[in-house]
Tab-separated table of C-alpha atoms in Angstrom:
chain	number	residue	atom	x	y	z
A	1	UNK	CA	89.107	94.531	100.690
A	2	UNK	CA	85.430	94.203	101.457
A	3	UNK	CA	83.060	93.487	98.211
A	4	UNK	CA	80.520	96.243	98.652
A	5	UNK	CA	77.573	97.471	97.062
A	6	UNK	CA	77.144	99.870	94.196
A	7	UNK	CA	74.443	102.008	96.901
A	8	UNK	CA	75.790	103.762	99.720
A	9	UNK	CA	73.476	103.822	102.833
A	10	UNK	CA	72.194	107.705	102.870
A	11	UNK	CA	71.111	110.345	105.625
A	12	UNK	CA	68.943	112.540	104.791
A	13	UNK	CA	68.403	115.102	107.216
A	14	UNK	CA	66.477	119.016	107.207
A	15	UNK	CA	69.064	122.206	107.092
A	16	UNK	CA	69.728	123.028	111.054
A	17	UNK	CA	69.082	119.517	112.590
A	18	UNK	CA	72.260	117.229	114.056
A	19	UNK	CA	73.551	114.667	111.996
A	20	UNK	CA	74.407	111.176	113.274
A	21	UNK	CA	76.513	108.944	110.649
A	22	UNK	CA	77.809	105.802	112.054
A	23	UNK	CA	80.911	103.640	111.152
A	24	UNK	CA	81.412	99.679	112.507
A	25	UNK	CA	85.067	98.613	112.047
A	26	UNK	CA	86.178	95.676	111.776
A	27	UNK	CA	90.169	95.372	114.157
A	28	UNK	CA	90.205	95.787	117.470
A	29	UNK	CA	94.159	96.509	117.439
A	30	UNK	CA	93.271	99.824	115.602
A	31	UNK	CA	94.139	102.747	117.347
A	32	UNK	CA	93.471	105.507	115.347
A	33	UNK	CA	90.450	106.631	113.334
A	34	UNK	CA	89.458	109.420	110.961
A	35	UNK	CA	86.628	111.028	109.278
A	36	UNK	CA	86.921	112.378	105.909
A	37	UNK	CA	84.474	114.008	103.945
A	38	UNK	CA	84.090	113.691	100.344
A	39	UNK	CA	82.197	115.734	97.396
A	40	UNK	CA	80.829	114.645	94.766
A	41	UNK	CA	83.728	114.923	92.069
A	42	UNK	CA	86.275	116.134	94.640
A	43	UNK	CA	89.167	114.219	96.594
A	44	UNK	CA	88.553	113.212	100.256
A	45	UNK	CA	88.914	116.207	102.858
A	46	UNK	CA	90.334	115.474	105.938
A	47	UNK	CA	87.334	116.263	108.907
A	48	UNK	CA	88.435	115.321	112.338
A	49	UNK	CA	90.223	112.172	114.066
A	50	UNK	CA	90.351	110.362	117.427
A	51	UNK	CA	92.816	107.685	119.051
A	52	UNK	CA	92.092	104.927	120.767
A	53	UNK	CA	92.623	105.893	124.378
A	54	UNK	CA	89.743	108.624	123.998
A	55	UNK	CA	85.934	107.984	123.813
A	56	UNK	CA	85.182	111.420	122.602
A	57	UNK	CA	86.827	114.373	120.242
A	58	UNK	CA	85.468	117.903	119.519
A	59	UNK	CA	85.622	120.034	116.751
A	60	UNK	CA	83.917	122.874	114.742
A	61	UNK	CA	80.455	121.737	115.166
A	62	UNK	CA	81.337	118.343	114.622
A	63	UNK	CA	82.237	115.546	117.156
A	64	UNK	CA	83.444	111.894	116.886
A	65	UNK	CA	82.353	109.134	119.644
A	66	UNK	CA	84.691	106.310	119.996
A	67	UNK	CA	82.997	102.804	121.188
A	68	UNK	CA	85.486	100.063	121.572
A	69	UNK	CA	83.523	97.879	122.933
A	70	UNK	CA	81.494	97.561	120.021
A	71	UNK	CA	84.033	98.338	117.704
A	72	UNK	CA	81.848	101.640	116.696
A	73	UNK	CA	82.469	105.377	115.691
A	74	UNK	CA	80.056	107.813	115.034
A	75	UNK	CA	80.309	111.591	113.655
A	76	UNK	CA	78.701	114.005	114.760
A	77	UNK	CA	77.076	117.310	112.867
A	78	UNK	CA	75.573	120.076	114.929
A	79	UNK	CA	72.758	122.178	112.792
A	80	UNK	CA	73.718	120.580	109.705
A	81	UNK	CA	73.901	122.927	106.450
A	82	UNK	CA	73.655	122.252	103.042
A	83	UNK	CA	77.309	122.666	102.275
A	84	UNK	CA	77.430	119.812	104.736
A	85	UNK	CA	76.078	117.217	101.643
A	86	UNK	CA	78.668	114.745	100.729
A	87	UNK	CA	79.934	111.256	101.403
A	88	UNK	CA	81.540	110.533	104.972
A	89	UNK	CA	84.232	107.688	105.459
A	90	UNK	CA	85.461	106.329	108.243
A	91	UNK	CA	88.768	104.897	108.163
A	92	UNK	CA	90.611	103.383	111.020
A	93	UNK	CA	94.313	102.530	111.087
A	94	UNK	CA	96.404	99.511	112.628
A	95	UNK	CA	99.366	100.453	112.473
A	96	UNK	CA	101.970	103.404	112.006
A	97	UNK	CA	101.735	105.420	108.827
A	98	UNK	CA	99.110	106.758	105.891
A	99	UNK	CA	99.358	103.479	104.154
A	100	UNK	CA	97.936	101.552	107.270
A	101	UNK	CA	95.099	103.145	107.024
A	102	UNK	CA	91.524	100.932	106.083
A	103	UNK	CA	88.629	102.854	104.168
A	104	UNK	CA	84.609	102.060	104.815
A	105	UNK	CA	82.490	102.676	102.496
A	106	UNK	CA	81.319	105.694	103.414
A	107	UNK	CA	77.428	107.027	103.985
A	108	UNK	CA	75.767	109.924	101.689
A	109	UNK	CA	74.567	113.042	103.950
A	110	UNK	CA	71.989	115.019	102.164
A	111	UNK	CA	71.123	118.190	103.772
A	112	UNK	CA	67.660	119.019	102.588
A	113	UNK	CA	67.000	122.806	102.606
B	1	UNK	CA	99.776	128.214	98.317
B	2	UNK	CA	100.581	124.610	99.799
B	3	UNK	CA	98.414	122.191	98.030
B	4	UNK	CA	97.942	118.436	95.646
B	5	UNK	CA	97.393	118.912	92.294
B	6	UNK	CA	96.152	116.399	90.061
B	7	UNK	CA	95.886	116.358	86.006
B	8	UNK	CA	94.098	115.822	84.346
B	9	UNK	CA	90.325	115.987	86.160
B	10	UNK	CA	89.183	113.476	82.993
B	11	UNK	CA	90.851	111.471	80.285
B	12	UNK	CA	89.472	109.294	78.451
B	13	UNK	CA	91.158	106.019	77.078
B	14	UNK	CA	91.362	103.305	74.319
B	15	UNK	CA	91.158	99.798	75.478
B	16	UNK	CA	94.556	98.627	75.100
B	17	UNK	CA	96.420	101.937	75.634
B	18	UNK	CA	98.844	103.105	78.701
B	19	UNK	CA	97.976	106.430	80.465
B	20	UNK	CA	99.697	108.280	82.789
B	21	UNK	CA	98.014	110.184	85.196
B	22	UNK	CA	100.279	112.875	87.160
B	23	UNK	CA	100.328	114.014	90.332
B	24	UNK	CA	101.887	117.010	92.428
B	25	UNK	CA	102.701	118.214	95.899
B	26	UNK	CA	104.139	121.317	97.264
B	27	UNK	CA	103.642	120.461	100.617
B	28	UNK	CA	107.286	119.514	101.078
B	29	UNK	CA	105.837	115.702	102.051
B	30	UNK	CA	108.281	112.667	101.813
B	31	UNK	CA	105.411	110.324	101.619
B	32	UNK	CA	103.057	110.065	98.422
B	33	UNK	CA	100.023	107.578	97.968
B	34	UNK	CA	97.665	106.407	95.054
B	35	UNK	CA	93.952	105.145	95.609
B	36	UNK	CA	91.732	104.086	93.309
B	37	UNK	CA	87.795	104.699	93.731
B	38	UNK	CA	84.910	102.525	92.765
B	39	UNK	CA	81.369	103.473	93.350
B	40	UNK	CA	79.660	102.182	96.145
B	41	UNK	CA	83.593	101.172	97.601
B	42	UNK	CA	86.047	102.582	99.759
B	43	UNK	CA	89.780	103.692	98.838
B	44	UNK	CA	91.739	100.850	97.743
B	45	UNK	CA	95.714	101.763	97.904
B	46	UNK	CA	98.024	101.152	94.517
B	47	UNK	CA	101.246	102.532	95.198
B	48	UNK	CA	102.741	104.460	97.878
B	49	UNK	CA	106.192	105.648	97.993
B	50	UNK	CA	108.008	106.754	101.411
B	51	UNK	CA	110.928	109.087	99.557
B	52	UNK	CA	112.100	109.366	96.177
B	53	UNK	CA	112.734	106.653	94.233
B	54	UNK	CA	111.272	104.230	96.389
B	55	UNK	CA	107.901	102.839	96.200
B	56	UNK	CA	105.557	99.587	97.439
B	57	UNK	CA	102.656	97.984	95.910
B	58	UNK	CA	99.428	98.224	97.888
B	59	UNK	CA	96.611	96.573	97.983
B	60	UNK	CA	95.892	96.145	94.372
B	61	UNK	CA	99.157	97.263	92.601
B	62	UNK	CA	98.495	94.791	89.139
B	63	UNK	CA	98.624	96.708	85.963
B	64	UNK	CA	99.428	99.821	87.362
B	65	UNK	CA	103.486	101.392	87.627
B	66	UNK	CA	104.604	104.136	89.223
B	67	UNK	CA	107.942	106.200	89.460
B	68	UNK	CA	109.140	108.820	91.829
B	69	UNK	CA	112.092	110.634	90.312
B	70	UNK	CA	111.257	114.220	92.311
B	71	UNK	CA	109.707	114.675	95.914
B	72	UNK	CA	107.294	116.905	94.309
B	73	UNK	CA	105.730	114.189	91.793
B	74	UNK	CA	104.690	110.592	91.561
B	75	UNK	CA	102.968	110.169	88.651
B	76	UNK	CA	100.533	106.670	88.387
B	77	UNK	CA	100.646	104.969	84.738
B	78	UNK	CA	97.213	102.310	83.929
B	79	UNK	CA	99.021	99.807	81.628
B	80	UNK	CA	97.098	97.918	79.194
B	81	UNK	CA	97.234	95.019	81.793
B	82	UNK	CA	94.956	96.564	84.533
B	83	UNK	CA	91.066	94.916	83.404
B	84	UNK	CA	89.004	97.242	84.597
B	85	UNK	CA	90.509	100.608	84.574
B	86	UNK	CA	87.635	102.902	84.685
B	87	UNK	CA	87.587	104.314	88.267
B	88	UNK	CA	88.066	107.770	90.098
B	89	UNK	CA	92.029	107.829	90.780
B	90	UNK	CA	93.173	109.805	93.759
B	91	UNK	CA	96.606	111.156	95.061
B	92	UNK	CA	97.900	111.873	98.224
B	93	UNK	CA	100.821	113.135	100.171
B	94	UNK	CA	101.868	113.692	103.858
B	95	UNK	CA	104.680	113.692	106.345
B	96	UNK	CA	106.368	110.149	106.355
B	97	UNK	CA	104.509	107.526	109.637
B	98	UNK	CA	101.600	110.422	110.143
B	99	UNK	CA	97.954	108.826	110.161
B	100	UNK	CA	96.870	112.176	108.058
B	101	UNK	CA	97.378	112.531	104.484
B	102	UNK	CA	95.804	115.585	101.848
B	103	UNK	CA	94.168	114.625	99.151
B	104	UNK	CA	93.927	115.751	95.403
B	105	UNK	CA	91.079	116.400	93.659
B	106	UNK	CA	90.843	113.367	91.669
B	107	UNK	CA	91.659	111.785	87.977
B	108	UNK	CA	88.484	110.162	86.208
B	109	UNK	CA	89.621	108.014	84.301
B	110	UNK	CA	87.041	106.298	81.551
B	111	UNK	CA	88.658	103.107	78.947
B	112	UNK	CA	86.079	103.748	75.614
């Protein structure tokens, strides 16, 4: 994979305002992408996911934009709460099955209250 | 209660020395994973295994083994022969070709 640096890009954002956290990946062939969310000392949680014939998914006050053109995602966090603090990754996946599946980096929300 | 459970949450190592860290499901999944975590990184896959006693190497399967005798467990063993073995180890299960997967809470593992 990707050599990466020890400092993930943060997002720092006041209790109640939207949170933007943005993903760039790298295959066009993928054709399905999730969001996990991560706290500090805890395994990945599984947040919401999209596929690639869709530009946009909803969820509890979350929502993930899908930009193939640019090879983008983005998530989306409506009046974001302290409990919301943790690392986001993006992963997208090229091909059937778990293992398929490609990890970013992930960004560091911090939800100031 | 369905759920991943991984032991234990630390453990602490001797250079030199094999550790095995376990790892169970009661989610009835056929499909089991292992990632490693660095800081800074993103999940890097070990092992998975698709149904008992299988397995594959991932991504960066040297100096680590793996066995899966039950559906339930897949326990991940550092051998002396993995460099840098200090990392946050995580296990995961789900049904067999699904893009979703749970998670475990995590194994640190520090070599002192």
């Amino acid at each position: 994979g990707e050599s990466v640096g020890l400092h993930l890009p943060t997002l720092s954002v006041q209790e109640g305002d939207n949170s933007i956290i943005n993903c760039a990946y790298s295959n066009s062939a993928s054709d399905y992408f999730i969001w996990y969310k991560q706290e500090s000392g805890k395994g990945p949680q599984f947040i919401i996911d999209i596929r690639s014939n869709m530009d946009k998914r909803q969820g509890q006050r979350v929502t993930v934009l899908l930009n193939k053109t640019v090879k983008h995602l983005s998530l989306q966090i409506a009046a974001t709460q302290p409990g919301d603090s943790a690392v986001y990754f993006c992963a997208e996946n090229k091909d059937t099955g778990f293992q398929k599946l490609v990890f970013g980096t992930g960004t560091r929300l911090l939800v100031s209250p | 209660d369905g759920g991943i459970t991984q032991s234990p949450k630390y453990l602490f190592r001797k250079e030199g020395q094999n550790v095995t860290l376990s790892c169970e499901q009661n989610l009835n999944h056929d499909a089991m994973y292992w990632y490693r975590q660095d800081p800074g990184q993103g999940l890097r896959l070990i092992y998975y295994s698709q149904i008992v006693n299988d397995f594959q190497k991932g991504d960066i399967a040297e100096g680590y083994s793996v066995s899966r005798e039950k559906k339930e467990s897949f326990p991940l063993t550092v051998t002396s022969a993995q460099k840098n073995p200090t990392a946050f180890y995580l296990c995961a299960s789900s049904i067999w070709a699904d893009p979703e997967a749970f998670f475990g809470q995590g194994t640190r593992l520090t070599v002192v």
